[in-house]
mmCIF file with all atom_site columns, C-alpha atoms in Angstrom:
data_model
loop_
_atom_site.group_PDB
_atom_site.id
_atom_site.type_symbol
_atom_site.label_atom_id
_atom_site.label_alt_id
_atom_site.label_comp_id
_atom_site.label_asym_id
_atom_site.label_entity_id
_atom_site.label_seq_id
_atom_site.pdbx_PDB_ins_code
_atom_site.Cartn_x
_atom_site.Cartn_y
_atom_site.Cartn_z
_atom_site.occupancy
_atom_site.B_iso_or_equiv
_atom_site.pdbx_formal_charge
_atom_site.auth_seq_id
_atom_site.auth_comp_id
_atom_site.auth_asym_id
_atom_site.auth_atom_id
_atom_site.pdbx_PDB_model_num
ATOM 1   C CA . UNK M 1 1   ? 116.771 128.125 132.961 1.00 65.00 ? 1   UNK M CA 1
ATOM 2   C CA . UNK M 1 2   ? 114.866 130.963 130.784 1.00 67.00 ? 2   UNK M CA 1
ATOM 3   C CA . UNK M 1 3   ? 114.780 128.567 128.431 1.00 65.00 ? 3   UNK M CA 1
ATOM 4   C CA . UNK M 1 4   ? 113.703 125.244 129.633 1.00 59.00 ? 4   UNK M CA 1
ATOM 5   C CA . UNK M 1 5   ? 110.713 127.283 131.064 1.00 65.00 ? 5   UNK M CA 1
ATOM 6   C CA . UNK M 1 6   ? 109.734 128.434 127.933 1.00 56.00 ? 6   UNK M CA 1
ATOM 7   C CA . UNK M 1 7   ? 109.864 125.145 126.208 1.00 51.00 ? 7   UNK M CA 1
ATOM 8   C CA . UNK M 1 8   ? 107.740 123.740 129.027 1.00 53.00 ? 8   UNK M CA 1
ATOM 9   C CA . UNK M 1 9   ? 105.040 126.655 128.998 1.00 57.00 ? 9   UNK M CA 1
ATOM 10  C CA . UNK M 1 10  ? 105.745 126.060 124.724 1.00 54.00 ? 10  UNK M CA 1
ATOM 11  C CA . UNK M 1 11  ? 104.702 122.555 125.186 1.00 49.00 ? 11  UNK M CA 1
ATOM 12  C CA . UNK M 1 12  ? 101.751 122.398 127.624 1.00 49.00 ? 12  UNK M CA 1
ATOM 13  C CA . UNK M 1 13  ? 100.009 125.439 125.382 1.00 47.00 ? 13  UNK M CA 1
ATOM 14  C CA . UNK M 1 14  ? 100.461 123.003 122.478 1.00 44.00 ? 14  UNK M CA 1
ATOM 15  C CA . UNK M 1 15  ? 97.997  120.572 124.012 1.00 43.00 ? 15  UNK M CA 1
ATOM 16  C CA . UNK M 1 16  ? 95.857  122.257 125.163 1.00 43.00 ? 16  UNK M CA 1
ATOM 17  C CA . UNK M 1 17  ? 95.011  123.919 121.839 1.00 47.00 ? 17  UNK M CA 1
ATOM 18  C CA . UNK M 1 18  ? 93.477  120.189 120.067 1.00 53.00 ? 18  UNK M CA 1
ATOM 19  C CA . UNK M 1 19  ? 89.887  120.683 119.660 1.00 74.00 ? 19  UNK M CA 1
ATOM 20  C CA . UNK M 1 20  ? 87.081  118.359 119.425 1.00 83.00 ? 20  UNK M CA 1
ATOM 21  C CA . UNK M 1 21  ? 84.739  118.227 116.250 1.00 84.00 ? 21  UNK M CA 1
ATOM 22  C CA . UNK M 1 22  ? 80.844  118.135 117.052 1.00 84.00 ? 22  UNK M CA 1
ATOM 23  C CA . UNK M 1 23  ? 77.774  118.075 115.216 1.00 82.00 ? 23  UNK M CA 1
ATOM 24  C CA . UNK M 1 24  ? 74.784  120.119 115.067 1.00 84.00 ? 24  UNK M CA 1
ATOM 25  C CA . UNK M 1 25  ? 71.983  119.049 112.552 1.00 81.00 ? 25  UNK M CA 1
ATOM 26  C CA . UNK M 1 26  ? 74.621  117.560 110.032 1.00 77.00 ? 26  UNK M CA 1
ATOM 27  C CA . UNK M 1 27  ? 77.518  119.890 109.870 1.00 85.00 ? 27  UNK M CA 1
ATOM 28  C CA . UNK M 1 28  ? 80.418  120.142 111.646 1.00 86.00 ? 28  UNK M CA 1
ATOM 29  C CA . UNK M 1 29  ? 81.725  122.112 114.395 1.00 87.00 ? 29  UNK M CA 1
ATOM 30  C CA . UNK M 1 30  ? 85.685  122.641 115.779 1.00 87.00 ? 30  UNK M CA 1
ATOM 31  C CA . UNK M 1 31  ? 85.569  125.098 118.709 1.00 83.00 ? 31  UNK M CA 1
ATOM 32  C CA . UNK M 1 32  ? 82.054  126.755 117.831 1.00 83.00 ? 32  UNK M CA 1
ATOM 33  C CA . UNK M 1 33  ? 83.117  127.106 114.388 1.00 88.00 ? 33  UNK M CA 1
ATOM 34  C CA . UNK M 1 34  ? 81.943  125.732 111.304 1.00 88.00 ? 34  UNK M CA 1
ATOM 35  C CA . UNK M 1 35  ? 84.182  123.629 109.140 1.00 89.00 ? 35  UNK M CA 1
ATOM 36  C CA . UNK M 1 36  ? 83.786  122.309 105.754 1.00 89.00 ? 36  UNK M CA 1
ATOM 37  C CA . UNK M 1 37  ? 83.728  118.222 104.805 1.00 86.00 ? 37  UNK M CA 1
ATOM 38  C CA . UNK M 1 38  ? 87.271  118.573 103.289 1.00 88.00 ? 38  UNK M CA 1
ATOM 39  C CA . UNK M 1 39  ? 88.326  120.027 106.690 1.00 89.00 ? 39  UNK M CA 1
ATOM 40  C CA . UNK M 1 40  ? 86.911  117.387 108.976 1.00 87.00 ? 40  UNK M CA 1
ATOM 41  C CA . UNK M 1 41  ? 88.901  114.823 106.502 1.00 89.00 ? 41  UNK M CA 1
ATOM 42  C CA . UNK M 1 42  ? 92.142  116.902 107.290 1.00 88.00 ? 42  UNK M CA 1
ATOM 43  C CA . UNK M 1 43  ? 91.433  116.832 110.854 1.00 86.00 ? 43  UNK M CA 1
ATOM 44  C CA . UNK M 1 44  ? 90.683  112.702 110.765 1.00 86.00 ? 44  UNK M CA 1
ATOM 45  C CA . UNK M 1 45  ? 93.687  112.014 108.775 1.00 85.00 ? 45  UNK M CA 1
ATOM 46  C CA . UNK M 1 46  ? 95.712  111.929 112.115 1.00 84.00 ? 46  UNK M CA 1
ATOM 47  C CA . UNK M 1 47  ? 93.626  108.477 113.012 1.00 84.00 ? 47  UNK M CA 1
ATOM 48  C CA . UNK M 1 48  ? 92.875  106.148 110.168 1.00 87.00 ? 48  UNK M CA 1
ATOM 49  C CA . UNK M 1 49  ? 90.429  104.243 111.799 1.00 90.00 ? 49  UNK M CA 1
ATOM 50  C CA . UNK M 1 50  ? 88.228  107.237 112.106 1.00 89.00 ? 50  UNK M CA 1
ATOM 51  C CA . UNK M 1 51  ? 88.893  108.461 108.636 1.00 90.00 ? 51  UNK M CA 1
ATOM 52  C CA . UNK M 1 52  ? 87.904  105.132 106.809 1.00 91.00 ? 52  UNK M CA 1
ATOM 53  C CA . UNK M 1 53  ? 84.705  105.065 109.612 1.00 91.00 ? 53  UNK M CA 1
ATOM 54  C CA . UNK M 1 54  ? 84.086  109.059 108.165 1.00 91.00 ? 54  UNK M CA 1
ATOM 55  C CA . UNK M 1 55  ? 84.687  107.710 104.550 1.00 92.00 ? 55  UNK M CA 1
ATOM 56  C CA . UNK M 1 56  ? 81.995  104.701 104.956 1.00 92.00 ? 56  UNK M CA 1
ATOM 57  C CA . UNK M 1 57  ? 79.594  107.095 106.324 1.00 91.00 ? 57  UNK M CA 1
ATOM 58  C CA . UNK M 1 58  ? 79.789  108.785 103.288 1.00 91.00 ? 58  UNK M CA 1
ATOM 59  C CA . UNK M 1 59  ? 79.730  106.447 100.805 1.00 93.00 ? 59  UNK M CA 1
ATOM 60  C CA . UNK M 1 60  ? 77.025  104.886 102.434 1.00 92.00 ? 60  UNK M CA 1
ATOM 61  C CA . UNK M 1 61  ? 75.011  108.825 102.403 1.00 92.00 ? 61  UNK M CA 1
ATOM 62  C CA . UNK M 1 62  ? 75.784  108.671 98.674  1.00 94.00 ? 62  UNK M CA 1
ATOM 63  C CA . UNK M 1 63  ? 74.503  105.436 97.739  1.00 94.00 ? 63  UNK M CA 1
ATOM 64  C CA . UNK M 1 64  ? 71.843  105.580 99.948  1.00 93.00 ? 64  UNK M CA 1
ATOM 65  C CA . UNK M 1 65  ? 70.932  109.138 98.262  1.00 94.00 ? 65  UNK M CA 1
ATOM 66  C CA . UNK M 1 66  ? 71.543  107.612 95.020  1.00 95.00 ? 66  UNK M CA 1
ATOM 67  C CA . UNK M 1 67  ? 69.020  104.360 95.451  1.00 95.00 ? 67  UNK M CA 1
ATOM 68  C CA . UNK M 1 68  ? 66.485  106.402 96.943  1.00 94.00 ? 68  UNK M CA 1
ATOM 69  C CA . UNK M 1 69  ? 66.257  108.947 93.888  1.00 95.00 ? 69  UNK M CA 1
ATOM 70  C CA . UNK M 1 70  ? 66.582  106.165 91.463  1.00 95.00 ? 70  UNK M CA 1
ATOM 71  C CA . UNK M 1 71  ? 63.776  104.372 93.109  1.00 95.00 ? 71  UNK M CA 1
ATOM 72  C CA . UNK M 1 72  ? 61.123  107.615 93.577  1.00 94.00 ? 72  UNK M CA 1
ATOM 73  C CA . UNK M 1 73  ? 61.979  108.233 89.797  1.00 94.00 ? 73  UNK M CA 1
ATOM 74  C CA . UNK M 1 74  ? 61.149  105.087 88.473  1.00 93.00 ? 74  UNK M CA 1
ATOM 75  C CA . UNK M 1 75  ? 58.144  104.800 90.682  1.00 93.00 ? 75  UNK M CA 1
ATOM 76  C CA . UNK M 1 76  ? 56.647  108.503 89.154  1.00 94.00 ? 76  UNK M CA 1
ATOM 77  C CA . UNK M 1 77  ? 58.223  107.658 85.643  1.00 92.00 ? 77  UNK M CA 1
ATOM 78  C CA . UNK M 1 78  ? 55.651  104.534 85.603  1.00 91.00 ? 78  UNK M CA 1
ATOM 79  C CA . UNK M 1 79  ? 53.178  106.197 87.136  1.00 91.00 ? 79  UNK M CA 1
ATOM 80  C CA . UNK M 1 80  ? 53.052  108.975 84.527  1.00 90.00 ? 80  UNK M CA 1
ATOM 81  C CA . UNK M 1 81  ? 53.198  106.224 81.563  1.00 89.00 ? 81  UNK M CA 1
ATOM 82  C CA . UNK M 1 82  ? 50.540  104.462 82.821  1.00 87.00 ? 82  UNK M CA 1
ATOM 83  C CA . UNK M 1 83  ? 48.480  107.625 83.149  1.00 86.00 ? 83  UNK M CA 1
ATOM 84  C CA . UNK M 1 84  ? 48.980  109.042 79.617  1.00 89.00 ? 84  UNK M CA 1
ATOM 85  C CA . UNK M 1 85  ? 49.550  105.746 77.857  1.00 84.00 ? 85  UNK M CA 1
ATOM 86  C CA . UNK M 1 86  ? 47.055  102.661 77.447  1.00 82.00 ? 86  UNK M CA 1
ATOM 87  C CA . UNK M 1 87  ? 49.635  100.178 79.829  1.00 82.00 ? 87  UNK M CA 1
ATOM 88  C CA . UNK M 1 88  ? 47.985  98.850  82.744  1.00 82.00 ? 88  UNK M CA 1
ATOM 89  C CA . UNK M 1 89  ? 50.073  101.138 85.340  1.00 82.00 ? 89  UNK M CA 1
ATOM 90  C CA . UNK M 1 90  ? 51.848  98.955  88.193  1.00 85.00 ? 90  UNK M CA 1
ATOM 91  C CA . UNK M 1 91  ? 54.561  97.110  85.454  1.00 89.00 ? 91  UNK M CA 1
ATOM 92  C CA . UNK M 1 92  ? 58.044  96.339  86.464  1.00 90.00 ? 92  UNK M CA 1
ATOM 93  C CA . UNK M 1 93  ? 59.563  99.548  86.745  1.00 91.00 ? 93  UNK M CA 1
ATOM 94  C CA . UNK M 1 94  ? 57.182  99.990  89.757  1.00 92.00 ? 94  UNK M CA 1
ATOM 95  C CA . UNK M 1 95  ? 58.259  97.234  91.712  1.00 94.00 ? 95  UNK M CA 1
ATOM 96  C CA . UNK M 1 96  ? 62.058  97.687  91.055  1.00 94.00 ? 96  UNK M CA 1
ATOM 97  C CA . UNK M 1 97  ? 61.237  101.562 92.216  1.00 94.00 ? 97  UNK M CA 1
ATOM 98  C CA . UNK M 1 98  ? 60.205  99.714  94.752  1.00 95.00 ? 98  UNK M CA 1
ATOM 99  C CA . UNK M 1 99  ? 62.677  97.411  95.670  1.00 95.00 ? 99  UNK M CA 1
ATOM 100 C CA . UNK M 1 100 ? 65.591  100.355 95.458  1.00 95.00 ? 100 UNK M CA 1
ATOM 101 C CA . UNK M 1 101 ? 63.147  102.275 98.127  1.00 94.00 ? 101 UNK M CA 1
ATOM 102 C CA . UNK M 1 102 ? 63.409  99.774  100.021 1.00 94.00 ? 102 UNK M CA 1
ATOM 103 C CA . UNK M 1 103 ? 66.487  98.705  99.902  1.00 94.00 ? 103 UNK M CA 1
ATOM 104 C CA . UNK M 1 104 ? 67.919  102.773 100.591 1.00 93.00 ? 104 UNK M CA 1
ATOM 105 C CA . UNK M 1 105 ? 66.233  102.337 103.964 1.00 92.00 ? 105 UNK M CA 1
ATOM 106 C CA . UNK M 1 106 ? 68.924  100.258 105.914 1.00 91.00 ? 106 UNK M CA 1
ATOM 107 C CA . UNK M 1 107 ? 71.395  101.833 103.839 1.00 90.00 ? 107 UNK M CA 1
ATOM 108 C CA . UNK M 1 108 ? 70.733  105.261 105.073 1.00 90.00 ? 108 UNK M CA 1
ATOM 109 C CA . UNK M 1 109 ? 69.750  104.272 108.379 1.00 89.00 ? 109 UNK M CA 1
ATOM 110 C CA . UNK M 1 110 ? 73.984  103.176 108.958 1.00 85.00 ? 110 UNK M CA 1
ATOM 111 C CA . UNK M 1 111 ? 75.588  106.039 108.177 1.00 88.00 ? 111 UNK M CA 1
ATOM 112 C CA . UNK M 1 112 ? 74.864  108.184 111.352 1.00 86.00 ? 112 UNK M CA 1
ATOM 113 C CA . UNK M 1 113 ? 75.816  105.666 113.731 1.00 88.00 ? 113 UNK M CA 1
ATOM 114 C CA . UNK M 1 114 ? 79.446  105.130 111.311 1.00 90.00 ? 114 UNK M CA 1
ATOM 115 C CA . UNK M 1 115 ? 79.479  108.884 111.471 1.00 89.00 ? 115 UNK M CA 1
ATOM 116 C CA . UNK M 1 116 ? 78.888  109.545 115.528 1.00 90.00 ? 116 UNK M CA 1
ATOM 117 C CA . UNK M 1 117 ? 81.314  106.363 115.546 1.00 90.00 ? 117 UNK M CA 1
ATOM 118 C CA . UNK M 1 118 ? 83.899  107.848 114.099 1.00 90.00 ? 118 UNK M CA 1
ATOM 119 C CA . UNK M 1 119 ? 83.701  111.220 115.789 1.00 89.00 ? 119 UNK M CA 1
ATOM 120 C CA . UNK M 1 120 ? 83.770  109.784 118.728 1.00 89.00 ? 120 UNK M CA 1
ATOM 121 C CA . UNK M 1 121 ? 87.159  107.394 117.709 1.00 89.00 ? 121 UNK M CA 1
ATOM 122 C CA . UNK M 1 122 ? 88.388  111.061 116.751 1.00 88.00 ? 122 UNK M CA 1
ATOM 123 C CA . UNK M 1 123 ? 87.767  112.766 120.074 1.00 86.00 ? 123 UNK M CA 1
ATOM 124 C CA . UNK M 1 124 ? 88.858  110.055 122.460 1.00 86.00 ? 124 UNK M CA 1
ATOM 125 C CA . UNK M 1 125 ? 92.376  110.121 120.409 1.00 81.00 ? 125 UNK M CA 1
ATOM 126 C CA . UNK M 1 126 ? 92.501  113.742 121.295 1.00 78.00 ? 126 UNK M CA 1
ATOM 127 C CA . UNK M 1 127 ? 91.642  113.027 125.186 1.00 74.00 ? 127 UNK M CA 1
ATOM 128 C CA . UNK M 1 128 ? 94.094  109.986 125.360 1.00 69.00 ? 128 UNK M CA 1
ATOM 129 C CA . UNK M 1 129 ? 96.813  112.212 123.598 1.00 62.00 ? 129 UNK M CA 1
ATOM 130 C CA . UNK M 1 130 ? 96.042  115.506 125.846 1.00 53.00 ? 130 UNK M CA 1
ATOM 131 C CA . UNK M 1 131 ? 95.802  113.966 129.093 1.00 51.00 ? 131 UNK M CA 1
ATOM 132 C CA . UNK M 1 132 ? 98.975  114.911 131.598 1.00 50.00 ? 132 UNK M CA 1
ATOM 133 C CA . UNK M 1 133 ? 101.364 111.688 131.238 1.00 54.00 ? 133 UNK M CA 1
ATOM 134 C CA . UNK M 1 134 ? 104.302 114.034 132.541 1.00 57.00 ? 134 UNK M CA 1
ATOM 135 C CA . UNK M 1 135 ? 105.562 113.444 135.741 1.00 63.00 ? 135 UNK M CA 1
ATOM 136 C CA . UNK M 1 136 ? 105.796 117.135 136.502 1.00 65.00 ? 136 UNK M CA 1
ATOM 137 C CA . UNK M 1 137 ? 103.228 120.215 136.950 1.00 70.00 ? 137 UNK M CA 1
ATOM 138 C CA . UNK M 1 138 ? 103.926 123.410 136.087 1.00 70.00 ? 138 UNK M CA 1
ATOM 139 C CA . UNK M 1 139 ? 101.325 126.338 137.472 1.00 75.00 ? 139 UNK M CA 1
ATOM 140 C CA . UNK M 1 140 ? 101.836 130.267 137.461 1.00 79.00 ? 140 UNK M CA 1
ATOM 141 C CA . UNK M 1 141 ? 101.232 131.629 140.927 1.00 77.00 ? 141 UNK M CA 1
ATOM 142 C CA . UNK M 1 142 ? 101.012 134.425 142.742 1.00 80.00 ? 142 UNK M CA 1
ATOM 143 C CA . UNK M 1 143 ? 101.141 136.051 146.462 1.00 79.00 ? 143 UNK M CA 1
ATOM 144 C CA . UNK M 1 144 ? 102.210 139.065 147.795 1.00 83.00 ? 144 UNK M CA 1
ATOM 145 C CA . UNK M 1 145 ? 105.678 139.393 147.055 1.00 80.00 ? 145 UNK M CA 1
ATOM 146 C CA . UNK M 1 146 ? 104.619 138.829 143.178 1.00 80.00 ? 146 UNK M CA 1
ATOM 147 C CA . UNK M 1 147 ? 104.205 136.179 140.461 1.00 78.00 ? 147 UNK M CA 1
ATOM 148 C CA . UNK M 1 148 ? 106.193 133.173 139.636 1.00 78.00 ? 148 UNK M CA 1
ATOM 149 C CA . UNK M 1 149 ? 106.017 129.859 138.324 1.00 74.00 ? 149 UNK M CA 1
ATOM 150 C CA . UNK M 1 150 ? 105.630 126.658 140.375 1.00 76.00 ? 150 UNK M CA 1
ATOM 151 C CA . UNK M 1 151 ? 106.785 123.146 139.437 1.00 72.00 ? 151 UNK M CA 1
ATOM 152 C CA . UNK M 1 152 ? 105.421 120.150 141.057 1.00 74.00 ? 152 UNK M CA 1
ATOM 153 C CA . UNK M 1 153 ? 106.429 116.831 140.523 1.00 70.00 ? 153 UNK M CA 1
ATOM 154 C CA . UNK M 1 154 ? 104.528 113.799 141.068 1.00 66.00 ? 154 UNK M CA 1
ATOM 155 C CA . UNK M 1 155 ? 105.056 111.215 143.655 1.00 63.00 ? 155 UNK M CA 1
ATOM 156 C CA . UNK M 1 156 ? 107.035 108.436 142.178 1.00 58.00 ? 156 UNK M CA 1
ATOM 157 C CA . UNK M 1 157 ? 104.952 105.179 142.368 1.00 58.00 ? 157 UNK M CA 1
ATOM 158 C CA . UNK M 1 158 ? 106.249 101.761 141.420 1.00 57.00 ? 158 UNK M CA 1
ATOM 159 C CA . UNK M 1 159 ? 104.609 99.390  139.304 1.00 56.00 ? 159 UNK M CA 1
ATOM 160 C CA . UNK M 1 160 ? 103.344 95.674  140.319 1.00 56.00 ? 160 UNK M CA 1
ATOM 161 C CA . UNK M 1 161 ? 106.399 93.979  138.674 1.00 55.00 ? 161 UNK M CA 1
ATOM 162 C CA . UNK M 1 162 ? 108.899 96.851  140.278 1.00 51.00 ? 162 UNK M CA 1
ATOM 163 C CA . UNK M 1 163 ? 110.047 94.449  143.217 1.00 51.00 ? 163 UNK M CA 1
ATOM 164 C CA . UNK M 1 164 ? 112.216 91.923  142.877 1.00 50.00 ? 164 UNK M CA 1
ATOM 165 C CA . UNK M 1 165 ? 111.128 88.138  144.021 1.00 51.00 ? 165 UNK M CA 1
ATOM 166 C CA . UNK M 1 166 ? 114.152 87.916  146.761 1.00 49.00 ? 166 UNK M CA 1
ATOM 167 C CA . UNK M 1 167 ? 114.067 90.182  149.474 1.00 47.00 ? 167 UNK M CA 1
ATOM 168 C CA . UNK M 1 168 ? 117.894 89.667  149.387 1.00 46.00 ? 168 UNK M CA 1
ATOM 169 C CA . UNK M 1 169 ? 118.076 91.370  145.523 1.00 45.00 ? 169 UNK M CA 1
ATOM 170 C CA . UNK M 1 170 ? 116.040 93.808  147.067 1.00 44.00 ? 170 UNK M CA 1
ATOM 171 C CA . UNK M 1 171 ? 117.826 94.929  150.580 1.00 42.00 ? 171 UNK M CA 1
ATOM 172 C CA . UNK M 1 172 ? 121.017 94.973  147.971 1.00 41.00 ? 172 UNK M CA 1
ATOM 173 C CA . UNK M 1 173 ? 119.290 97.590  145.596 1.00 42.00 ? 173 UNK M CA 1
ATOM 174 C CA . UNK M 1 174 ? 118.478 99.585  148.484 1.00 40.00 ? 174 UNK M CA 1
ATOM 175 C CA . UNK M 1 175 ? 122.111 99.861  149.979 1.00 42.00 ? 175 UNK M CA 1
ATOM 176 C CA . UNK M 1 176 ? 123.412 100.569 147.217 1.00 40.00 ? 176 UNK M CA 1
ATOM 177 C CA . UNK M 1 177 ? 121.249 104.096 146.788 1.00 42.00 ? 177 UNK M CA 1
ATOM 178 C CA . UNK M 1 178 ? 122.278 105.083 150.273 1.00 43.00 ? 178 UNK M CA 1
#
C-alpha cells in the first residue's frame, strides 16, 4: 500500500512540475528564469507544430534582418558615390536599396505573431497534458488526531452512447450486476 501511494504522490508531482515559456521584450522566460534560444528549441521539440512555427519565426527574423541591412547599405553606398564621384546620385542601387527596404517590412512584421503563435501551441499542450484526466483525487489532510492522505474518486458518469437502444438489453445488464 506504501507503495502505490508513493507512485501516486510520484506521479501527480511529475505534472505539476511542466512550466510555461513567456516572453519579456524578446527573450525567453521558463518559471522566472531566463533561457537561451537553443533551450526554448529543446523545450518545443515535444510538439512539432510549435517547433516548425518557432523555426519560421526565425528564419523569417533572419531574412528580414538580412534584407533590411542589405537595403540601408546599398542606399548609403550610393549615396556616398554620388557625393564624392561626378554620377548623378539616385542610380539603381538606390532604388533596389529601396525595394529590399521595403520588401523587409512585411517580412519582419510576421515573425512575432509566428512566434506568440507558437508559444501559445506550446503552452496549451502543457495545459491539455496537465489537466486531471484521472478518475481519482488524492489530497494530504489533516485534523486533530494527525495527518493522512485522502483519496477521492470521481462520480462515474456515462457517456451519450453508454445506453443501449432496447430497454430489454438494458434491464438484462442491470440484473446481471446485482
Amino acid at each position: 500500500m506504501k507503495k502505490l501511494i508513493l507512485l501516486f504522490t510520484i506521479l501527480l508531482c511529475v505534472k505539476a512540475f511542466s512550466q510555461e515559456i513567456t516572453t519579456e521584450k524578446d527573450r525567453f522566460f521558463v518559471g522566472g528564469k531566463k533561457i537561451s534560444n537553443s533551450e526554448v528549441k529543446t523545450l518545443l521539440a515535444s510538439n512539432t507544430e510549435a517547433l516548425s512555427l518557432y523555426k519560421a519565426s526565425r528564419t523569417k527574423s533572419s531574412v528580414g534582418g538580412f534584407l533590411l541591412g542589405f537595403g540601408g547599405g546599398l542606399i548609403i553606398a550610393d549615396l556616398l558615390s554620388g557625393a564624392t564621384a561626378d554620377i548623378t546620385y539616385p542610380t539603381a542601387l538606390t532604388y533596389v536599396g529601396l525595394a529590399s527596404l521595403i520588401t523587409s517590412i512585411p517580412v519582419l512584421s510576421g515573425r512575432n505573431k509566428k512566434m506568440k503563435e507558437s508559444l501559445d501551441l506550446y503552452n496549451e499542450g502543457l495545459k491539455k497534458t496537465s489537466t486531471n484526466t484521472s478518475d481519482f483525487e488524492l489530497n494530504i489532510v489533516s485534523n486533530q488526531n494527525g495527518y493522512g492522505l485522502q483519496f477521492r474518486f470521481k462520480k462515474w458518469q456515462p457517456t451519450k452512447n453508454f445506453y443501449p437502444k432496447e430497454s430489454n438489453t438494458w434491464l438484462g445488464l442491470c440484473l446481471c450486476f446485482l
